[in-house]
PDB file of C-alpha atoms in Angstrom:
ATOM      1  CA  UNK J  20      19.253  -2.091   8.750  1.00  0.00           C
ATOM      2  CA  UNK J  21      15.919  -2.103   6.767  1.00  0.00           C
ATOM      3  CA  UNK J  22      16.100  -1.040   3.162  1.00  0.00           C
ATOM      4  CA  UNK J  23      13.087  -0.573   0.927  1.00  0.00           C
ATOM      5  CA  UNK J  24      13.144  -0.915  -2.830  1.00  0.00           C
ATOM      6  CA  UNK J  25      11.260   2.297  -3.833  1.00  0.00           C
ATOM      7  CA  UNK J  26      10.261   2.493  -7.469  1.00  0.00           C
ATOM      8  CA  UNK J  27       7.560   5.272  -7.049  1.00  0.00           C
ATOM      9  CA  UNK J  28       4.820   2.868  -8.213  1.00  0.00           C
ATOM     10  CA  UNK J  29       1.839   2.017  -6.089  1.00  0.00           C
ATOM     11  CA  UNK J  30       3.099  -1.074  -4.412  1.00  0.00           C
ATOM     12  CA  UNK J  31       6.369   0.334  -3.098  1.00  0.00           C
ATOM     13  CA  UNK J  32       4.819   3.693  -2.195  1.00  0.00           C
ATOM     14  CA  UNK J  33       2.199   1.911  -0.014  1.00  0.00           C
ATOM     15  CA  UNK J  34       5.022  -0.102   1.708  1.00  0.00           C
ATOM     16  CA  UNK J  35       6.867   3.139   2.240  1.00  0.00           C
ATOM     17  CA  UNK J  36       3.749   4.769   3.786  1.00  0.00           C
ATOM     18  CA  UNK J  37       3.136   1.703   5.972  1.00  0.00           C
ATOM     19  CA  UNK J  38       6.592   1.859   7.463  1.00  0.00           C
ATOM     20  CA  UNK J  39       6.650   5.728   7.842  1.00  0.00           C
ATOM     21  CA  UNK J  40       3.281   5.733   9.675  1.00  0.00           C
ATOM     22  CA  UNK J  41       4.317   2.955  11.934  1.00  0.00           C
ATOM     23  CA  UNK J  42       7.661   4.734  12.882  1.00  0.00           C
ATOM     24  CA  UNK J  43       9.838   2.128  11.391  1.00  0.00           C
ATOM     25  CA  UNK J  44      13.449   3.271  10.733  1.00  0.00           C
ATOM     26  CA  UNK J  45      14.545   2.410   7.134  1.00  0.00           C
ATOM     27  CA  UNK J  46      16.371   3.600   4.086  1.00  0.00           C
ATOM     28  CA  UNK J  47      15.205   3.595   0.508  1.00  0.00           C
ATOM     29  CA  UNK J  48      16.915   2.549  -2.644  1.00  0.00           C
ATOM     30  CA  UNK J  49      15.725   3.716  -6.001  1.00  0.00           C
ATOM     31  CA  UNK J  50      17.083   2.337  -9.136  1.00  0.00           C
ATOM     32  CA  UNK J  51      16.639   4.383 -12.366  1.00  0.00           C
ATOM     33  CA  UNK J  52      16.621   2.223 -15.347  1.00  0.00           C
ATOM     34  CA  UNK J  53      16.963   5.026 -17.890  1.00  0.00           C
ATOM     35  CA  UNK J  54      14.565   3.492 -20.282  1.00  0.00           C
ATOM     36  CA  UNK J  55      11.876   6.201 -20.745  1.00  0.00           C
ATOM     37  CA  UNK J  56      10.571   9.503 -19.468  1.00  0.00           C
ATOM     38  CA  UNK J  57       8.831   7.446 -16.754  1.00  0.00           C
ATOM     39  CA  UNK J  58      12.219   6.834 -15.179  1.00  0.00           C
ATOM     40  CA  UNK J  59      13.007  10.547 -14.932  1.00  0.00           C
ATOM     41  CA  UNK J  60       9.621  11.165 -13.356  1.00  0.00           C
ATOM     42  CA  UNK J  61       9.849   8.133 -10.903  1.00  0.00           C
ATOM     43  CA  UNK J  62      13.242   9.391  -9.580  1.00  0.00           C
ATOM     44  CA  UNK J  63      11.951  12.909  -8.938  1.00  0.00           C
ATOM     45  CA  UNK J  64       8.909  11.509  -7.241  1.00  0.00           C
ATOM     46  CA  UNK J  65      10.964   9.245  -4.965  1.00  0.00           C
ATOM     47  CA  UNK J  66      13.200  12.183  -4.028  1.00  0.00           C
ATOM     48  CA  UNK J  67      10.350  14.371  -3.164  1.00  0.00           C
ATOM     49  CA  UNK J  68       8.529  11.738  -1.208  1.00  0.00           C
ATOM     50  CA  UNK J  69      11.593  10.834   0.851  1.00  0.00           C
ATOM     51  CA  UNK J  70      12.420  14.514   1.427  1.00  0.00           C
ATOM     52  CA  UNK J  71       8.817  15.184   2.656  1.00  0.00           C
ATOM     53  CA  UNK J  72       9.073  12.333   5.173  1.00  0.00           C
ATOM     54  CA  UNK J  73      12.647  12.774   5.962  1.00  0.00           C
ATOM     55  CA  UNK J  74      13.749   9.231   4.830  1.00  0.00           C
ATOM     56  CA  UNK J  75      17.239   8.688   3.534  1.00  0.00           C
ATOM     57  CA  UNK J  76      17.165   7.780  -0.228  1.00  0.00           C
ATOM     58  CA  UNK J  77      20.026   6.133  -2.206  1.00  0.00           C
ATOM     59  CA  UNK J  78      19.684   6.613  -6.017  1.00  0.00           C
ATOM     60  CA  UNK J  79      21.410   4.502  -8.527  1.00  0.00           C
ATOM     61  CA  UNK J  80      21.595   4.629 -12.315  1.00  0.00           C
ATOM     62  CA  UNK J  81      21.544   1.605 -14.710  1.00  0.00           C
ATOM     63  CA  UNK J  82      20.774   1.258 -18.413  1.00  0.00           C
ATOM     64  CA  UNK J  83      18.261  -1.543 -18.888  1.00  0.00           C
ATOM     65  CA  UNK J  84      17.216  -2.961 -22.244  1.00  0.00           C
ATOM     66  CA  UNK J  85      14.176  -5.068 -21.214  1.00  0.00           C
ATOM     67  CA  UNK J  86      12.101  -6.216 -18.118  1.00  0.00           C
ATOM     68  CA  UNK J  87      14.426  -9.128 -17.339  1.00  0.00           C
ATOM     69  CA  UNK J  88      17.467  -7.316 -17.806  1.00  0.00           C
ATOM     70  CA  UNK J  89      16.066  -4.316 -15.701  1.00  0.00           C
ATOM     71  CA  UNK J  90      15.304  -6.749 -12.809  1.00  0.00           C
ATOM     72  CA  UNK J  91      18.739  -8.304 -12.895  1.00  0.00           C
ATOM     73  CA  UNK J  92      20.569  -4.892 -12.920  1.00  0.00           C
ATOM     74  CA  UNK J  93      18.185  -3.644 -10.136  1.00  0.00           C
ATOM     75  CA  UNK J  94      18.956  -6.542  -7.815  1.00  0.00           C
ATOM     76  CA  UNK J  95      22.781  -6.166  -8.370  1.00  0.00           C
ATOM     77  CA  UNK J  96      22.470  -2.456  -7.423  1.00  0.00           C
ATOM     78  CA  UNK J  97      20.548  -3.396  -4.284  1.00  0.00           C
ATOM     79  CA  UNK J  98      23.328  -5.809  -3.305  1.00  0.00           C
ATOM     80  CA  UNK J  99      25.800  -2.929  -3.333  1.00  0.00           C
ATOM     81  CA  UNK J 100      23.937  -1.485  -0.322  1.00  0.00           C
ATOM     82  CA  UNK J 101      22.312  -4.383   1.442  1.00  0.00           C
ATOM     83  CA  UNK J 102      24.626  -6.295   3.497  1.00  0.00           C
ATOM     84  CA  UNK J 103      24.320  -9.757   4.968  1.00  0.00           C
ATOM     85  CA  UNK J 104      22.898  -8.442   8.323  1.00  0.00           C
ATOM     86  CA  UNK J 105      20.353  -6.266   6.512  1.00  0.00           C
ATOM     87  CA  UNK J 106      16.925  -6.921   4.751  1.00  0.00           C
ATOM     88  CA  UNK J 107      15.423  -5.498   1.686  1.00  0.00           C
ATOM     89  CA  UNK J 108      11.724  -4.924   1.636  1.00  0.00           C
ATOM     90  CA  UNK J 109       9.822  -5.247  -1.683  1.00  0.00           C
ATOM     91  CA  UNK J 110       6.248  -4.371  -2.580  1.00  0.00           C
ATOM     92  CA  UNK J 111       5.145  -7.471  -4.365  1.00  0.00           C
ATOM     93  CA  UNK J 112       1.487  -8.557  -3.505  1.00  0.00           C
ATOM     94  CA  UNK J 113      -0.654 -11.683  -4.092  1.00  0.00           C
ATOM     95  CA  UNK J 114      -1.745 -10.604  -7.531  1.00  0.00           C
ATOM     96  CA  UNK J 115       1.928 -10.469  -8.502  1.00  0.00           C
ATOM     97  CA  UNK J 116       2.404 -13.986  -7.299  1.00  0.00           C
ATOM     98  CA  UNK J 117      -0.637 -15.300  -9.240  1.00  0.00           C
ATOM     99  CA  UNK J 118       0.608 -13.696 -12.352  1.00  0.00           C
ATOM    100  CA  UNK J 119       4.083 -15.352 -11.786  1.00  0.00           C
ATOM    101  CA  UNK J 120       2.525 -18.767 -11.288  1.00  0.00           C
ATOM    102  CA  UNK J 121       0.420 -18.525 -14.394  1.00  0.00           C
ATOM    103  CA  UNK J 122       3.367 -17.048 -16.521  1.00  0.00           C
ATOM    104  CA  UNK J 123       5.704 -19.841 -15.318  1.00  0.00           C
ATOM    105  CA  UNK J 124       3.231 -22.633 -15.989  1.00  0.00           C
ATOM    106  CA  UNK J 125       2.479 -21.277 -19.524  1.00  0.00           C
ATOM    107  CA  UNK J 126       6.239 -21.014 -20.206  1.00  0.00           C
ATOM    108  CA  UNK J 127       6.684 -24.474 -19.043  1.00  0.00           C
ATOM    109  CA  UNK J 128       7.999 -25.045 -15.468  1.00  0.00           C
ATOM    110  CA  UNK J 129       8.638 -27.476 -12.762  1.00  0.00           C
ATOM    111  CA  UNK J 130       6.635 -27.654  -9.509  1.00  0.00           C
ATOM    112  CA  UNK J 131       9.264 -25.372  -8.004  1.00  0.00           C
ATOM    113  CA  UNK J 132       8.467 -22.695 -10.693  1.00  0.00           C
ATOM    114  CA  UNK J 133       4.707 -22.807 -10.094  1.00  0.00           C
ATOM    115  CA  UNK J 134       5.022 -21.772  -6.565  1.00  0.00           C
ATOM    116  CA  UNK J 135       4.708 -17.977  -7.526  1.00  0.00           C
ATOM    117  CA  UNK J 136       6.658 -15.361  -5.410  1.00  0.00           C
ATOM    118  CA  UNK J 137       7.828 -16.315  -1.963  1.00  0.00           C
ATOM    119  CA  UNK J 138       7.310 -13.928   0.915  1.00  0.00           C
ATOM    120  CA  UNK J 139      10.891 -14.395   1.954  1.00  0.00           C
ATOM    121  CA  UNK J 140      13.749 -15.201  -0.381  1.00  0.00           C
ATOM    122  CA  UNK J 141      17.336 -14.558  -1.077  1.00  0.00           C
ATOM    123  CA  UNK J 142      19.337 -13.070  -3.999  1.00  0.00           C
ATOM    124  CA  UNK J 143      22.964 -14.222  -3.505  1.00  0.00           C
ATOM    125  CA  UNK J 144      23.560 -13.428   0.192  1.00  0.00           C
ATOM    126  CA  UNK J 145      20.841 -10.654   0.224  1.00  0.00           C
ATOM    127  CA  UNK J 146      17.842 -11.329   2.249  1.00  0.00           C
ATOM    128  CA  UNK J 147      14.509 -10.188   0.821  1.00  0.00           C
ATOM    129  CA  UNK J 148      11.037  -9.832   2.471  1.00  0.00           C
ATOM    130  CA  UNK J 149       7.653  -9.209   0.799  1.00  0.00           C
ATOM    131  CA  UNK J 150       5.308  -8.077   3.648  1.00  0.00           C
ATOM    132  CA  UNK J 151       2.273  -7.694   1.314  1.00  0.00           C
ATOM    133  CA  UNK J 152       2.550 -11.281   0.094  1.00  0.00           C
ATOM    134  CA  UNK J 153       3.030 -12.570   3.680  1.00  0.00           C
ATOM    135  CA  UNK J 154       0.019 -10.620   4.712  1.00  0.00           C
ATOM    136  CA  UNK J 155      -2.140 -11.636   1.818  1.00  0.00           C
ATOM    137  CA  UNK J 156      -2.476  -8.040   0.433  1.00  0.00           C
ATOM    138  CA  UNK J 157      -4.010  -7.756  -3.101  1.00  0.00           C
ATOM    139  CA  UNK J 158      -3.496  -4.883  -5.419  1.00  0.00           C
ATOM    140  CA  UNK J 159      -7.002  -3.574  -4.735  1.00  0.00           C
ATOM    141  CA  UNK J 160      -6.176  -3.572  -0.910  1.00  0.00           C
ATOM    142  CA  UNK J 161      -3.102  -1.480  -1.621  1.00  0.00           C
ATOM    143  CA  UNK J 162      -4.842   0.958  -3.985  1.00  0.00           C
ATOM    144  CA  UNK J 163      -7.501   1.492  -1.432  1.00  0.00           C
ATOM    145  CA  UNK J 164      -4.994   2.108   1.298  1.00  0.00           C
ATOM    146  CA  UNK J 165      -3.247   4.799  -0.642  1.00  0.00           C
ATOM    147  CA  UNK J 166      -6.487   6.475  -1.711  1.00  0.00           C
ATOM    148  CA  UNK J 167      -7.743   6.589   1.968  1.00  0.00           C
ATOM    149  CA  UNK J 168      -4.316   8.284   2.849  1.00  0.00           C
ATOM    150  CA  UNK J 169      -4.789  10.655  -0.155  1.00  0.00           C
ATOM    151  CA  UNK J 170      -1.315   9.681  -1.356  1.00  0.00           C
ATOM    152  CA  UNK J 171      -0.507   9.609  -5.084  1.00  0.00           C
ATOM    153  CA  UNK J 172       1.978   7.505  -6.944  1.00  0.00           C
ATOM    154  CA  UNK J 173       3.654   7.270 -10.393  1.00  0.00           C
ATOM    155  CA  UNK J 174       1.879   4.913 -13.068  1.00  0.00           C
ATOM    156  CA  UNK J 175       4.081   3.160 -15.418  1.00  0.00           C
ATOM    157  CA  UNK J 176       2.494   3.374 -18.984  1.00  0.00           C
ATOM    158  CA  UNK J 177       4.441   0.235 -19.999  1.00  0.00           C
ATOM    159  CA  UNK J 178       2.138  -1.685 -17.625  1.00  0.00           C
ATOM    160  CA  UNK J 179      -0.688  -1.292 -20.180  1.00  0.00           C
ATOM    161  CA  UNK J 180       1.476  -2.743 -23.005  1.00  0.00           C
ATOM    162  CA  UNK J 181      -0.281  -6.060 -23.807  1.00  0.00           C
ATOM    163  CA  UNK J 182       2.621  -7.269 -25.978  1.00  0.00           C
ATOM    164  CA  UNK J 183       4.443  -7.971 -22.635  1.00  0.00           C
ATOM    165  CA  UNK J 184       3.292 -11.371 -21.441  1.00  0.00           C
ATOM    166  CA  UNK J 185       2.855 -10.427 -17.843  1.00  0.00           C
ATOM    167  CA  UNK J 186       0.714  -7.431 -18.766  1.00  0.00           C
ATOM    168  CA  UNK J 187      -1.420  -9.673 -20.981  1.00  0.00           C
ATOM    169  CA  UNK J 188      -2.013 -12.090 -18.048  1.00  0.00           C
ATOM    170  CA  UNK J 189      -2.756  -9.271 -15.657  1.00  0.00           C
ATOM    171  CA  UNK J 190      -5.215  -7.305 -17.880  1.00  0.00           C
ATOM    172  CA  UNK J 191      -6.777 -10.104 -19.981  1.00  0.00           C
ATOM    173  CA  UNK J 192      -6.166 -13.702 -18.575  1.00  0.00           C
ATOM    174  CA  UNK J 193      -6.743 -13.069 -14.809  1.00  0.00           C
ATOM    175  CA  UNK J 194      -9.996 -10.874 -15.348  1.00  0.00           C
ATOM    176  CA  UNK J 195     -11.330 -13.810 -17.589  1.00  0.00           C
ATOM    177  CA  UNK J 196     -10.501 -16.341 -15.011  1.00  0.00           C
ATOM    178  CA  UNK J 197     -12.183 -14.306 -12.315  1.00  0.00           C
ATOM    179  CA  UNK J 198     -15.340 -14.061 -14.382  1.00  0.00           C
ATOM    180  CA  UNK J 199     -15.512 -17.773 -15.197  1.00  0.00           C
ATOM    181  CA  UNK J 200     -14.200 -19.014 -11.869  1.00  0.00           C
ATOM    182  CA  UNK J 201     -14.919 -16.622  -8.872  1.00  0.00           C
ATOM    183  CA  UNK J 202     -12.284 -16.692  -6.413  1.00  0.00           C
ATOM    184  CA  UNK J 203      -9.704 -18.013  -8.870  1.00  0.00           C
ATOM    185  CA  UNK J 204      -6.970 -15.871  -7.395  1.00  0.00           C
ATOM    186  CA  UNK J 205      -7.230 -17.627  -4.205  1.00  0.00           C
ATOM    187  CA  UNK J 206      -7.318 -21.004  -5.779  1.00  0.00           C
ATOM    188  CA  UNK J 207      -4.272 -20.320  -7.793  1.00  0.00           C
ATOM    189  CA  UNK J 208      -2.554 -19.111  -4.560  1.00  0.00           C
ATOM    190  CA  UNK J 209      -3.443 -22.291  -2.863  1.00  0.00           C
ATOM    191  CA  UNK J 210      -1.954 -24.282  -5.742  1.00  0.00           C
ATOM    192  CA  UNK J 211       1.217 -22.276  -5.372  1.00  0.00           C
ATOM    193  CA  UNK J 212       1.341 -23.016  -1.705  1.00  0.00           C
ATOM    194  CA  UNK J 213       0.909 -26.684  -2.367  1.00  0.00           C
ATOM    195  CA  UNK J 214       3.836 -26.571  -4.766  1.00  0.00           C
ATOM    196  CA  UNK J 215       5.903 -25.004  -1.988  1.00  0.00           C
ATOM    197  CA  UNK J 216       5.030 -27.833   0.392  1.00  0.00           C
ATOM    198  CA  UNK J 217       5.796 -30.455  -2.208  1.00  0.00           C
ATOM    199  CA  UNK J 218       9.146 -28.915  -3.077  1.00  0.00           C
ATOM    200  CA  UNK J 219       9.993 -28.725   0.773  1.00  0.00           C
ATOM    201  CA  UNK J 220       9.158 -32.461   1.175  1.00  0.00           C
ATOM    202  CA  UNK J 221      11.192 -33.350  -1.924  1.00  0.00           C
ATOM    203  CA  UNK J 222      14.238 -31.348  -0.680  1.00  0.00           C
ATOM    204  CA  UNK J 223      13.988 -32.921   2.721  1.00  0.00           C
ATOM    205  CA  UNK J 224      13.832 -36.483   1.161  1.00  0.00           C
ATOM    206  CA  UNK J 225      16.696 -35.784  -1.208  1.00  0.00           C
ATOM    207  CA  UNK J 226      18.786 -34.475   1.723  1.00  0.00           C
ATOM    208  CA  UNK J 227      18.057 -37.633   3.697  1.00  0.00           C
ATOM    209  CA  UNK J 228      19.011 -39.879   0.834  1.00  0.00           C
ATOM    210  CA  UNK J 229      22.119 -38.062   0.206  1.00  0.00           C
ATOM    211  CA  UNK J 230      23.121 -38.201   3.842  1.00  0.00           C
ATOM    212  CA  UNK J 231      22.411 -41.985   3.924  1.00  0.00           C
ATOM    213  CA  UNK J 232      24.516 -42.680   0.799  1.00  0.00           C
ATOM    214  CA  UNK J 233      27.260 -40.593   2.427  1.00  0.00           C
ATOM    215  CA  UNK J 234      27.618 -43.092   5.295  1.00  0.00           C
ATOM    216  CA  UNK J 235      30.082 -45.990   5.075  1.00  0.00           C
ATOM    217  CA  UNK J 236      28.693 -49.486   4.505  1.00  0.00           C
ATOM    218  CA  UNK J 237      29.516 -50.305   8.214  1.00  0.00           C
ATOM    219  CA  UNK J 238      27.574 -47.089   9.346  1.00  0.00           C
ATOM    220  CA  UNK J 239      24.719 -47.970   7.148  1.00  0.00           C
ATOM    221  CA  UNK J 240      24.394 -51.480   8.553  1.00  0.00           C
ATOM    222  CA  UNK J 241      24.500 -50.069  12.123  1.00  0.00           C
ATOM    223  CA  UNK J 242      21.819 -47.558  11.356  1.00  0.00           C
ATOM    224  CA  UNK J 243      19.509 -50.131   9.788  1.00  0.00           C
ATOM    225  CA  UNK J 244      20.039 -52.560  12.562  1.00  0.00           C
ATOM    226  CA  UNK J 245      19.264 -49.818  15.052  1.00  0.00           C
ATOM    227  CA  UNK J 246      15.989 -48.906  13.187  1.00  0.00           C
ATOM    228  CA  UNK J 247      14.937 -52.590  13.258  1.00  0.00           C
ATOM    229  CA  UNK J 248      15.591 -52.816  16.919  1.00  0.00           C
ATOM    230  CA  UNK J 249      13.578 -49.631  17.541  1.00  0.00           C
ATOM    231  CA  UNK J 250      10.613 -50.969  15.608  1.00  0.00           C
ATOM    232  CA  UNK J 251      10.696 -54.456  17.565  1.00  0.00           C
ATOM    233  CA  UNK J 252      10.806 -52.737  21.038  1.00  0.00           C
TER     234      UNK J 252
END
């Protein structure tokens, strides 16, 4: 079964419309964080949207204290419904991935952390897919898509709060980079992709080294002898 994390915001609504208009069968999960009036409006919006398009909606209540806490609680709620054979679709786009790369670099991270948001990932045993990242969709692309469809969404006012680091990067840092360095978003994305490749190579190398160390001395000698013979002939 396909599940879709529906917040009522622009990204998840666009993903919802894409699946509905392509006759994809799926269920939606909306997690109410109970932090502000926005959460009440978002749940009502999601209920109306799903009722209009006859899509099953699962609603869940949590009580979050901050953005990080909200994310953890939300993912744990998703896991209650999304089994190992299912997949959860999320509306992240390439702008989100760029923000994550910059945020992680500025907070101090390894090459792995600088990779941004993966198009596919797991949370425990739960499989997650992010079609917009896989398809290279930007926030502007998504906004235009909904405007062309004449579909509205709920705007979270906290997204304008510049005291939140991610919002500051989104509204101040990224626009400055785009002004000074045209095409900077694509350059940062390319950097993130290079980090993925480096991390993959490192993981493969580490696995091979571990496997070699796990061999007995006799097996190692036979393996090395076989490699020498192969190189000679």
